[in-house]
JSON list of C-alpha atoms in Angstrom, two decimals:
[
{"chain": "J", "resi": 28, "resn": "UNK", "atom": "CA", "xyz": [104.24, 51.78, 134.72]},
{"chain": "J", "resi": 29, "resn": "UNK", "atom": "CA", "xyz": [103.23, 53.48, 131.18]},
{"chain": "J", "resi": 30, "resn": "UNK", "atom": "CA", "xyz": [100.08, 51.45, 131.60]},
{"chain": "J", "resi": 31, "resn": "UNK", "atom": "CA", "xyz": [99.44, 54.02, 135.24]},
{"chain": "J", "resi": 32, "resn": "UNK", "atom": "CA", "xyz": [100.67, 56.55, 133.01]},
{"chain": "J", "resi": 33, "resn": "UNK", "atom": "CA", "xyz": [98.27, 56.64, 130.50]},
{"chain": "J", "resi": 34, "resn": "UNK", "atom": "CA", "xyz": [95.07, 55.55, 133.56]},
{"chain": "J", "resi": 35, "resn": "UNK", "atom": "CA", "xyz": [96.14, 58.62, 135.73]},
{"chain": "J", "resi": 36, "resn": "UNK", "atom": "CA", "xyz": [96.74, 61.09, 132.49]},
{"chain": "J", "resi": 37, "resn": "UNK", "atom": "CA", "xyz": [93.52, 60.23, 130.94]},
{"chain": "J", "resi": 38, "resn": "UNK", "atom": "CA", "xyz": [92.14, 63.71, 131.69]},
{"chain": "J", "resi": 39, "resn": "UNK", "atom": "CA", "xyz": [95.18, 64.68, 129.98]},
{"chain": "J", "resi": 40, "resn": "UNK", "atom": "CA", "xyz": [94.88, 62.64, 126.76]},
{"chain": "J", "resi": 41, "resn": "UNK", "atom": "CA", "xyz": [91.12, 63.43, 126.41]},
{"chain": "J", "resi": 42, "resn": "UNK", "atom": "CA", "xyz": [92.38, 66.64, 125.05]},
{"chain": "J", "resi": 43, "resn": "UNK", "atom": "CA", "xyz": [94.57, 65.70, 122.80]},
{"chain": "J", "resi": 44, "resn": "UNK", "atom": "CA", "xyz": [92.48, 66.09, 119.50]},
{"chain": "J", "resi": 45, "resn": "UNK", "atom": "CA", "xyz": [95.28, 65.55, 116.44]},
{"chain": "J", "resi": 46, "resn": "UNK", "atom": "CA", "xyz": [93.88, 62.06, 115.97]},
{"chain": "J", "resi": 47, "resn": "UNK", "atom": "CA", "xyz": [90.18, 62.11, 118.52]},
{"chain": "J", "resi": 48, "resn": "UNK", "atom": "CA", "xyz": [89.00, 58.50, 117.91]},
{"chain": "J", "resi": 49, "resn": "UNK", "atom": "CA", "xyz": [92.25, 57.57, 119.35]},
{"chain": "J", "resi": 50, "resn": "UNK", "atom": "CA", "xyz": [91.45, 59.81, 122.33]},
{"chain": "J", "resi": 51, "resn": "UNK", "atom": "CA", "xyz": [88.21, 60.10, 122.68]},
{"chain": "J", "resi": 52, "resn": "UNK", "atom": "CA", "xyz": [83.81, 58.48, 122.26]},
{"chain": "J", "resi": 53, "resn": "UNK", "atom": "CA", "xyz": [83.38, 59.60, 119.54]},
{"chain": "J", "resi": 54, "resn": "UNK", "atom": "CA", "xyz": [81.20, 59.81, 116.12]},
{"chain": "J", "resi": 55, "resn": "UNK", "atom": "CA", "xyz": [83.36, 60.15, 112.73]},
{"chain": "J", "resi": 56, "resn": "UNK", "atom": "CA", "xyz": [82.91, 60.29, 108.81]},
{"chain": "J", "resi": 57, "resn": "UNK", "atom": "CA", "xyz": [85.86, 59.14, 106.79]},
{"chain": "J", "resi": 58, "resn": "UNK", "atom": "CA", "xyz": [84.14, 58.89, 104.19]},
{"chain": "J", "resi": 59, "resn": "UNK", "atom": "CA", "xyz": [80.99, 61.22, 103.03]},
{"chain": "J", "resi": 60, "resn": "UNK", "atom": "CA", "xyz": [77.54, 59.97, 104.38]},
{"chain": "J", "resi": 61, "resn": "UNK", "atom": "CA", "xyz": [79.44, 56.58, 106.23]},
{"chain": "J", "resi": 62, "resn": "UNK", "atom": "CA", "xyz": [79.35, 57.67, 110.26]},
{"chain": "J", "resi": 63, "resn": "UNK", "atom": "CA", "xyz": [80.87, 55.38, 112.46]},
{"chain": "J", "resi": 64, "resn": "UNK", "atom": "CA", "xyz": [80.88, 55.82, 116.25]},
{"chain": "J", "resi": 65, "resn": "UNK", "atom": "CA", "xyz": [84.18, 54.65, 118.35]},
{"chain": "J", "resi": 66, "resn": "UNK", "atom": "CA", "xyz": [83.04, 53.84, 121.24]},
{"chain": "J", "resi": 67, "resn": "UNK", "atom": "CA", "xyz": [86.78, 52.43, 122.69]},
{"chain": "J", "resi": 68, "resn": "UNK", "atom": "CA", "xyz": [89.22, 54.47, 121.49]},
{"chain": "J", "resi": 69, "resn": "UNK", "atom": "CA", "xyz": [92.62, 52.76, 121.82]},
{"chain": "J", "resi": 70, "resn": "UNK", "atom": "CA", "xyz": [94.90, 54.98, 123.42]},
{"chain": "J", "resi": 71, "resn": "UNK", "atom": "CA", "xyz": [92.87, 55.23, 127.20]},
{"chain": "J", "resi": 72, "resn": "UNK", "atom": "CA", "xyz": [92.40, 51.58, 126.81]},
{"chain": "J", "resi": 73, "resn": "UNK", "atom": "CA", "xyz": [95.59, 50.73, 126.05]},
{"chain": "J", "resi": 74, "resn": "UNK", "atom": "CA", "xyz": [96.57, 51.75, 129.35]},
{"chain": "J", "resi": 75, "resn": "UNK", "atom": "CA", "xyz": [94.28, 49.18, 131.02]},
{"chain": "J", "resi": 76, "resn": "UNK", "atom": "CA", "xyz": [95.90, 45.95, 128.72]},
{"chain": "J", "resi": 77, "resn": "UNK", "atom": "CA", "xyz": [99.55, 47.61, 129.20]},
{"chain": "J", "resi": 78, "resn": "UNK", "atom": "CA", "xyz": [98.60, 48.08, 133.22]},
{"chain": "J", "resi": 79, "resn": "UNK", "atom": "CA", "xyz": [96.83, 44.79, 132.58]},
{"chain": "J", "resi": 80, "resn": "UNK", "atom": "CA", "xyz": [100.15, 42.76, 131.41]},
{"chain": "J", "resi": 81, "resn": "UNK", "atom": "CA", "xyz": [102.66, 44.25, 133.74]},
{"chain": "J", "resi": 82, "resn": "UNK", "atom": "CA", "xyz": [100.62, 43.28, 136.59]},
{"chain": "J", "resi": 83, "resn": "UNK", "atom": "CA", "xyz": [101.11, 39.87, 135.57]},
{"chain": "J", "resi": 84, "resn": "UNK", "atom": "CA", "xyz": [104.40, 38.82, 136.96]},
{"chain": "J", "resi": 85, "resn": "UNK", "atom": "CA", "xyz": [103.94, 39.69, 140.32]},
{"chain": "J", "resi": 86, "resn": "UNK", "atom": "CA", "xyz": [99.90, 38.44, 141.76]},
{"chain": "J", "resi": 87, "resn": "UNK", "atom": "CA", "xyz": [101.45, 38.56, 145.22]},
{"chain": "J", "resi": 88, "resn": "UNK", "atom": "CA", "xyz": [100.41, 42.23, 144.70]},
{"chain": "J", "resi": 89, "resn": "UNK", "atom": "CA", "xyz": [97.46, 42.08, 143.19]},
{"chain": "J", "resi": 90, "resn": "UNK", "atom": "CA", "xyz": [95.59, 42.90, 146.83]},
{"chain": "J", "resi": 91, "resn": "UNK", "atom": "CA", "xyz": [97.69, 45.43, 147.12]},
{"chain": "J", "resi": 92, "resn": "UNK", "atom": "CA", "xyz": [97.18, 47.26, 143.69]},
{"chain": "J", "resi": 93, "resn": "UNK", "atom": "CA", "xyz": [93.14, 46.92, 144.33]},
{"chain": "J", "resi": 94, "resn": "UNK", "atom": "CA", "xyz": [93.26, 48.27, 147.36]},
{"chain": "J", "resi": 95, "resn": "UNK", "atom": "CA", "xyz": [95.99, 51.06, 146.54]},
{"chain": "J", "resi": 96, "resn": "UNK", "atom": "CA", "xyz": [93.13, 51.82, 143.30]},
{"chain": "J", "resi": 97, "resn": "UNK", "atom": "CA", "xyz": [89.91, 51.71, 144.87]},
{"chain": "J", "resi": 98, "resn": "UNK", "atom": "CA", "xyz": [91.55, 53.99, 147.36]},
{"chain": "J", "resi": 99, "resn": "UNK", "atom": "CA", "xyz": [92.68, 56.32, 144.65]},
{"chain": "J", "resi": 100, "resn": "UNK", "atom": "CA", "xyz": [89.23, 55.84, 143.21]},
{"chain": "J", "resi": 101, "resn": "UNK", "atom": "CA", "xyz": [87.63, 57.19, 146.03]},
{"chain": "J", "resi": 102, "resn": "UNK", "atom": "CA", "xyz": [89.67, 60.31, 147.13]},
{"chain": "J", "resi": 103, "resn": "UNK", "atom": "CA", "xyz": [89.22, 61.30, 143.59]},
{"chain": "J", "resi": 104, "resn": "UNK", "atom": "CA", "xyz": [84.90, 61.08, 143.83]},
{"chain": "J", "resi": 105, "resn": "UNK", "atom": "CA", "xyz": [84.93, 62.83, 147.20]},
{"chain": "J", "resi": 106, "resn": "UNK", "atom": "CA", "xyz": [83.71, 65.45, 145.82]},
{"chain": "J", "resi": 107, "resn": "UNK", "atom": "CA", "xyz": [80.29, 63.72, 144.94]},
{"chain": "J", "resi": 108, "resn": "UNK", "atom": "CA", "xyz": [77.04, 64.30, 145.84]},
{"chain": "J", "resi": 109, "resn": "UNK", "atom": "CA", "xyz": [74.92, 61.34, 146.65]},
{"chain": "J", "resi": 110, "resn": "UNK", "atom": "CA", "xyz": [75.49, 57.57, 146.67]},
{"chain": "J", "resi": 111, "resn": "UNK", "atom": "CA", "xyz": [74.89, 57.41, 142.85]},
{"chain": "J", "resi": 112, "resn": "UNK", "atom": "CA", "xyz": [76.58, 61.13, 141.75]},
{"chain": "J", "resi": 113, "resn": "UNK", "atom": "CA", "xyz": [79.83, 59.18, 143.49]},
{"chain": "J", "resi": 114, "resn": "UNK", "atom": "CA", "xyz": [80.09, 55.72, 141.81]},
{"chain": "J", "resi": 115, "resn": "UNK", "atom": "CA", "xyz": [78.46, 57.36, 138.20]},
{"chain": "J", "resi": 116, "resn": "UNK", "atom": "CA", "xyz": [82.06, 57.66, 136.17]},
{"chain": "J", "resi": 117, "resn": "UNK", "atom": "CA", "xyz": [82.22, 57.03, 132.44]},
{"chain": "J", "resi": 118, "resn": "UNK", "atom": "CA", "xyz": [83.27, 54.25, 129.79]},
{"chain": "J", "resi": 119, "resn": "UNK", "atom": "CA", "xyz": [83.52, 56.37, 127.44]},
{"chain": "J", "resi": 120, "resn": "UNK", "atom": "CA", "xyz": [85.93, 56.84, 126.87]},
{"chain": "J", "resi": 121, "resn": "UNK", "atom": "CA", "xyz": [87.16, 54.64, 130.10]},
{"chain": "J", "resi": 122, "resn": "UNK", "atom": "CA", "xyz": [88.01, 57.69, 132.60]},
{"chain": "J", "resi": 123, "resn": "UNK", "atom": "CA", "xyz": [90.68, 57.50, 135.17]},
{"chain": "J", "resi": 124, "resn": "UNK", "atom": "CA", "xyz": [87.60, 57.08, 138.13]},
{"chain": "J", "resi": 125, "resn": "UNK", "atom": "CA", "xyz": [86.31, 54.32, 135.07]},
{"chain": "J", "resi": 126, "resn": "UNK", "atom": "CA", "xyz": [89.17, 52.43, 135.88]},
{"chain": "J", "resi": 127, "resn": "UNK", "atom": "CA", "xyz": [90.73, 52.94, 139.03]},
{"chain": "J", "resi": 128, "resn": "UNK", "atom": "CA", "xyz": [87.04, 51.35, 140.51]},
{"chain": "J", "resi": 129, "resn": "UNK", "atom": "CA", "xyz": [87.30, 48.51, 137.97]},
{"chain": "J", "resi": 130, "resn": "UNK", "atom": "CA", "xyz": [89.84, 47.53, 137.84]},
{"chain": "J", "resi": 131, "resn": "UNK", "atom": "CA", "xyz": [90.42, 47.80, 141.90]},
{"chain": "J", "resi": 132, "resn": "UNK", "atom": "CA", "xyz": [87.48, 45.62, 142.05]},
{"chain": "J", "resi": 133, "resn": "UNK", "atom": "CA", "xyz": [88.86, 43.01, 139.17]},
{"chain": "J", "resi": 134, "resn": "UNK", "atom": "CA", "xyz": [92.27, 43.00, 141.13]},
{"chain": "J", "resi": 135, "resn": "UNK", "atom": "CA", "xyz": [90.77, 42.01, 143.83]},
{"chain": "J", "resi": 136, "resn": "UNK", "atom": "CA", "xyz": [88.16, 39.45, 142.32]},
{"chain": "J", "resi": 137, "resn": "UNK", "atom": "CA", "xyz": [90.84, 37.45, 140.01]},
{"chain": "J", "resi": 138, "resn": "UNK", "atom": "CA", "xyz": [93.29, 37.30, 143.66]},
{"chain": "J", "resi": 139, "resn": "UNK", "atom": "CA", "xyz": [90.03, 35.63, 145.70]},
{"chain": "J", "resi": 140, "resn": "UNK", "atom": "CA", "xyz": [89.54, 33.44, 142.47]},
{"chain": "J", "resi": 141, "resn": "UNK", "atom": "CA", "xyz": [93.48, 32.75, 142.40]},
{"chain": "J", "resi": 142, "resn": "UNK", "atom": "CA", "xyz": [93.31, 30.80, 145.17]},
{"chain": "J", "resi": 143, "resn": "UNK", "atom": "CA", "xyz": [89.99, 29.00, 144.69]},
{"chain": "J", "resi": 144, "resn": "UNK", "atom": "CA", "xyz": [90.75, 27.29, 141.31]},
{"chain": "J", "resi": 145, "resn": "UNK", "atom": "CA", "xyz": [87.44, 27.13, 139.30]},
{"chain": "J", "resi": 146, "resn": "UNK", "atom": "CA", "xyz": [87.58, 25.59, 135.59]},
{"chain": "J", "resi": 147, "resn": "UNK", "atom": "CA", "xyz": [83.69, 26.75, 135.25]},
{"chain": "J", "resi": 148, "resn": "UNK", "atom": "CA", "xyz": [85.72, 30.52, 135.15]},
{"chain": "J", "resi": 149, "resn": "UNK", "atom": "CA", "xyz": [87.76, 29.35, 133.59]},
{"chain": "J", "resi": 150, "resn": "UNK", "atom": "CA", "xyz": [86.12, 28.07, 130.40]},
{"chain": "J", "resi": 151, "resn": "UNK", "atom": "CA", "xyz": [85.71, 32.46, 130.36]},
{"chain": "J", "resi": 152, "resn": "UNK", "atom": "CA", "xyz": [88.74, 33.10, 130.44]},
{"chain": "J", "resi": 153, "resn": "UNK", "atom": "CA", "xyz": [90.02, 31.06, 128.11]},
{"chain": "J", "resi": 154, "resn": "UNK", "atom": "CA", "xyz": [88.22, 32.44, 124.99]},
{"chain": "J", "resi": 155, "resn": "UNK", "atom": "CA", "xyz": [87.25, 35.56, 125.83]},
{"chain": "J", "resi": 156, "resn": "UNK", "atom": "CA", "xyz": [87.90, 37.58, 122.06]},
{"chain": "J", "resi": 157, "resn": "UNK", "atom": "CA", "xyz": [84.60, 35.14, 121.51]},
{"chain": "J", "resi": 158, "resn": "UNK", "atom": "CA", "xyz": [82.79, 36.16, 124.47]},
{"chain": "J", "resi": 159, "resn": "UNK", "atom": "CA", "xyz": [83.23, 39.42, 123.31]},
{"chain": "J", "resi": 160, "resn": "UNK", "atom": "CA", "xyz": [81.95, 38.52, 119.52]},
{"chain": "J", "resi": 161, "resn": "UNK", "atom": "CA", "xyz": [79.12, 36.75, 120.56]},
{"chain": "J", "resi": 162, "resn": "UNK", "atom": "CA", "xyz": [77.48, 38.63, 123.66]},
{"chain": "J", "resi": 163, "resn": "UNK", "atom": "CA", "xyz": [76.95, 42.20, 121.74]},
{"chain": "J", "resi": 164, "resn": "UNK", "atom": "CA", "xyz": [74.74, 40.54, 118.05]},
{"chain": "J", "resi": 165, "resn": "UNK", "atom": "CA", "xyz": [72.96, 37.79, 120.88]},
{"chain": "J", "resi": 166, "resn": "UNK", "atom": "CA", "xyz": [71.75, 40.18, 123.47]},
{"chain": "J", "resi": 167, "resn": "UNK", "atom": "CA", "xyz": [70.79, 42.62, 120.73]},
{"chain": "J", "resi": 168, "resn": "UNK", "atom": "CA", "xyz": [68.64, 39.60, 118.77]},
{"chain": "J", "resi": 169, "resn": "UNK", "atom": "CA", "xyz": [67.21, 39.13, 122.32]},
{"chain": "J", "resi": 170, "resn": "UNK", "atom": "CA", "xyz": [65.83, 42.07, 123.10]},
{"chain": "J", "resi": 171, "resn": "UNK", "atom": "CA", "xyz": [64.39, 41.91, 118.98]},
{"chain": "J", "resi": 172, "resn": "UNK", "atom": "CA", "xyz": [62.78, 39.50, 119.57]},
{"chain": "J", "resi": 173, "resn": "UNK", "atom": "CA", "xyz": [61.42, 40.59, 122.72]},
{"chain": "J", "resi": 174, "resn": "UNK", "atom": "CA", "xyz": [60.17, 43.28, 121.22]},
{"chain": "J", "resi": 175, "resn": "UNK", "atom": "CA", "xyz": [58.31, 41.68, 118.04]},
{"chain": "J", "resi": 176, "resn": "UNK", "atom": "CA", "xyz": [56.46, 39.56, 120.94]},
{"chain": "J", "resi": 177, "resn": "UNK", "atom": "CA", "xyz": [55.80, 42.31, 123.34]},
{"chain": "J", "resi": 178, "resn": "UNK", "atom": "CA", "xyz": [55.35, 44.92, 121.22]},
{"chain": "J", "resi": 179, "resn": "UNK", "atom": "CA", "xyz": [54.41, 43.76, 118.11]},
{"chain": "J", "resi": 180, "resn": "UNK", "atom": "CA", "xyz": [57.56, 46.01, 115.90]},
{"chain": "J", "resi": 181, "resn": "UNK", "atom": "CA", "xyz": [61.24, 46.76, 117.04]},
{"chain": "J", "resi": 182, "resn": "UNK", "atom": "CA", "xyz": [62.11, 49.08, 114.67]},
{"chain": "J", "resi": 183, "resn": "UNK", "atom": "CA", "xyz": [63.78, 51.32, 117.38]},
{"chain": "J", "resi": 184, "resn": "UNK", "atom": "CA", "xyz": [66.42, 48.58, 117.42]},
{"chain": "J", "resi": 185, "resn": "UNK", "atom": "CA", "xyz": [67.25, 47.57, 113.56]},
{"chain": "J", "resi": 186, "resn": "UNK", "atom": "CA", "xyz": [67.14, 51.41, 112.02]},
{"chain": "J", "resi": 187, "resn": "UNK", "atom": "CA", "xyz": [70.06, 53.83, 112.80]},
{"chain": "J", "resi": 188, "resn": "UNK", "atom": "CA", "xyz": [72.10, 53.95, 115.56]},
{"chain": "J", "resi": 189, "resn": "UNK", "atom": "CA", "xyz": [71.14, 51.49, 118.25]},
{"chain": "J", "resi": 190, "resn": "UNK", "atom": "CA", "xyz": [73.95, 50.85, 120.32]},
{"chain": "J", "resi": 191, "resn": "UNK", "atom": "CA", "xyz": [75.71, 52.80, 123.27]},
{"chain": "J", "resi": 192, "resn": "UNK", "atom": "CA", "xyz": [72.96, 55.41, 124.12]},
{"chain": "J", "resi": 193, "resn": "UNK", "atom": "CA", "xyz": [72.70, 56.95, 126.57]},
{"chain": "J", "resi": 194, "resn": "UNK", "atom": "CA", "xyz": [69.25, 57.63, 126.78]},
{"chain": "J", "resi": 195, "resn": "UNK", "atom": "CA", "xyz": [65.62, 55.86, 125.49]},
{"chain": "J", "resi": 196, "resn": "UNK", "atom": "CA", "xyz": [65.84, 54.30, 122.54]},
{"chain": "J", "resi": 197, "resn": "UNK", "atom": "CA", "xyz": [64.66, 56.76, 119.58]},
{"chain": "J", "resi": 198, "resn": "UNK", "atom": "CA", "xyz": [61.01, 55.77, 119.17]},
{"chain": "J", "resi": 199, "resn": "UNK", "atom": "CA", "xyz": [60.47, 52.81, 121.34]},
{"chain": "J", "resi": 200, "resn": "UNK", "atom": "CA", "xyz": [57.74, 52.31, 123.55]},
{"chain": "J", "resi": 201, "resn": "UNK", "atom": "CA", "xyz": [57.78, 54.26, 127.00]},
{"chain": "J", "resi": 202, "resn": "UNK", "atom": "CA", "xyz": [56.97, 51.35, 128.86]},
{"chain": "J", "resi": 203, "resn": "UNK", "atom": "CA", "xyz": [59.54, 49.30, 127.18]},
{"chain": "J", "resi": 204, "resn": "UNK", "atom": "CA", "xyz": [62.05, 47.60, 129.56]},
{"chain": "J", "resi": 205, "resn": "UNK", "atom": "CA", "xyz": [62.12, 44.65, 132.40]},
{"chain": "J", "resi": 206, "resn": "UNK", "atom": "CA", "xyz": [62.21, 45.80, 135.32]},
{"chain": "J", "resi": 207, "resn": "UNK", "atom": "CA", "xyz": [65.69, 45.08, 137.24]},
{"chain": "J", "resi": 208, "resn": "UNK", "atom": "CA", "xyz": [64.93, 42.14, 138.87]},
{"chain": "J", "resi": 209, "resn": "UNK", "atom": "CA", "xyz": [64.31, 40.30, 135.45]},
{"chain": "J", "resi": 210, "resn": "UNK", "atom": "CA", "xyz": [67.16, 41.38, 133.47]},
{"chain": "J", "resi": 211, "resn": "UNK", "atom": "CA", "xyz": [69.24, 40.09, 136.33]},
{"chain": "J", "resi": 212, "resn": "UNK", "atom": "CA", "xyz": [67.26, 37.07, 135.55]},
{"chain": "J", "resi": 213, "resn": "UNK", "atom": "CA", "xyz": [67.59, 37.48, 131.89]},
{"chain": "J", "resi": 214, "resn": "UNK", "atom": "CA", "xyz": [71.90, 38.19, 132.83]},
{"chain": "J", "resi": 215, "resn": "UNK", "atom": "CA", "xyz": [72.18, 34.88, 134.67]},
{"chain": "J", "resi": 216, "resn": "UNK", "atom": "CA", "xyz": [70.31, 33.12, 132.43]},
{"chain": "J", "resi": 217, "resn": "UNK", "atom": "CA", "xyz": [72.43, 34.19, 129.50]},
{"chain": "J", "resi": 218, "resn": "UNK", "atom": "CA", "xyz": [75.96, 33.64, 130.96]},
{"chain": "J", "resi": 219, "resn": "UNK", "atom": "CA", "xyz": [74.53, 30.33, 131.44]},
{"chain": "J", "resi": 220, "resn": "UNK", "atom": "CA", "xyz": [73.69, 30.19, 127.65]},
{"chain": "J", "resi": 221, "resn": "UNK", "atom": "CA", "xyz": [77.88, 31.71, 127.07]},
{"chain": "J", "resi": 222, "resn": "UNK", "atom": "CA", "xyz": [78.66, 29.06, 129.42]},
{"chain": "J", "resi": 223, "resn": "UNK", "atom": "CA", "xyz": [77.55, 26.37, 126.98]},
{"chain": "J", "resi": 224, "resn": "UNK", "atom": "CA", "xyz": [78.74, 28.33, 123.71]},
{"chain": "J", "resi": 225, "resn": "UNK", "atom": "CA", "xyz": [82.54, 28.94, 125.18]},
{"chain": "J", "resi": 226, "resn": "UNK", "atom": "CA", "xyz": [83.39, 25.73, 126.36]},
{"chain": "J", "resi": 227, "resn": "UNK", "atom": "CA", "xyz": [82.01, 24.25, 123.13]},
{"chain": "J", "resi": 228, "resn": "UNK", "atom": "CA", "xyz": [84.07, 26.68, 121.02]},
{"chain": "J", "resi": 229, "resn": "UNK", "atom": "CA", "xyz": [87.15, 26.28, 123.38]},
{"chain": "J", "resi": 230, "resn": "UNK", "atom": "CA", "xyz": [86.84, 22.28, 122.82]},
{"chain": "J", "resi": 231, "resn": "UNK", "atom": "CA", "xyz": [86.59, 22.25, 118.43]},
{"chain": "J", "resi": 232, "resn": "UNK", "atom": "CA", "xyz": [89.29, 25.27, 118.99]},
{"chain": "J", "resi": 233, "resn": "UNK", "atom": "CA", "xyz": [91.42, 22.97, 120.77]},
{"chain": "J", "resi": 234, "resn": "UNK", "atom": "CA", "xyz": [90.81, 20.43, 118.57]},
{"chain": "J", "resi": 235, "resn": "UNK", "atom": "CA", "xyz": [91.74, 21.93, 115.52]},
{"chain": "J", "resi": 236, "resn": "UNK", "atom": "CA", "xyz": [95.30, 22.62, 116.83]},
{"chain": "J", "resi": 237, "resn": "UNK", "atom": "CA", "xyz": [98.27, 20.92, 114.76]},
{"chain": "J", "resi": 238, "resn": "UNK", "atom": "CA", "xyz": [99.88, 18.38, 117.21]},
{"chain": "J", "resi": 239, "resn": "UNK", "atom": "CA", "xyz": [102.92, 19.08, 119.02]},
{"chain": "J", "resi": 240, "resn": "UNK", "atom": "CA", "xyz": [105.87, 17.43, 117.48]},
{"chain": "J", "resi": 241, "resn": "UNK", "atom": "CA", "xyz": [107.79, 14.85, 118.94]}
]
């Protein structure tokens, strides 16, 4: 219940400015000259995590909860003008509509996979933090290599704030980037690479675990 209260109360929580980085995605300067950007404010994401832990005890409710979230999302987004505006939700920080959409779809997918066990999907699910910590620097490294190969430079990726821009990277060539179809191919290839990396890490972690006491 607390998780749902935080999810639906996000518009009010975002207005609490006692410690802004707890509720907002924003830049702050704790020490003069050193800037940090909080992309994932703890309190809104705490709501998503609490909800996830809570719903785990009620697996038979996954489909109903997913449908209910998508219905709530649809009601909140009805005033949107056009399809793209309808699904244009904010992740930084995670808004109520963003969480309703993503968690709703995730719950339905989880219910479907629960009836169709896949050892391949389990490989990624066993080491989610490893996947998260590796994928950002690895994708960035791929982008740097691509930039040097195609444009002969990549300084727009290696100097200044280069993550989570909501517009074109300052200084990047006008034709920087890849067509959407090519990006899907790159994404799929990247997931395959990460699958093998996650499998190797999971096996290594299991082999390093102490044997249970007899």
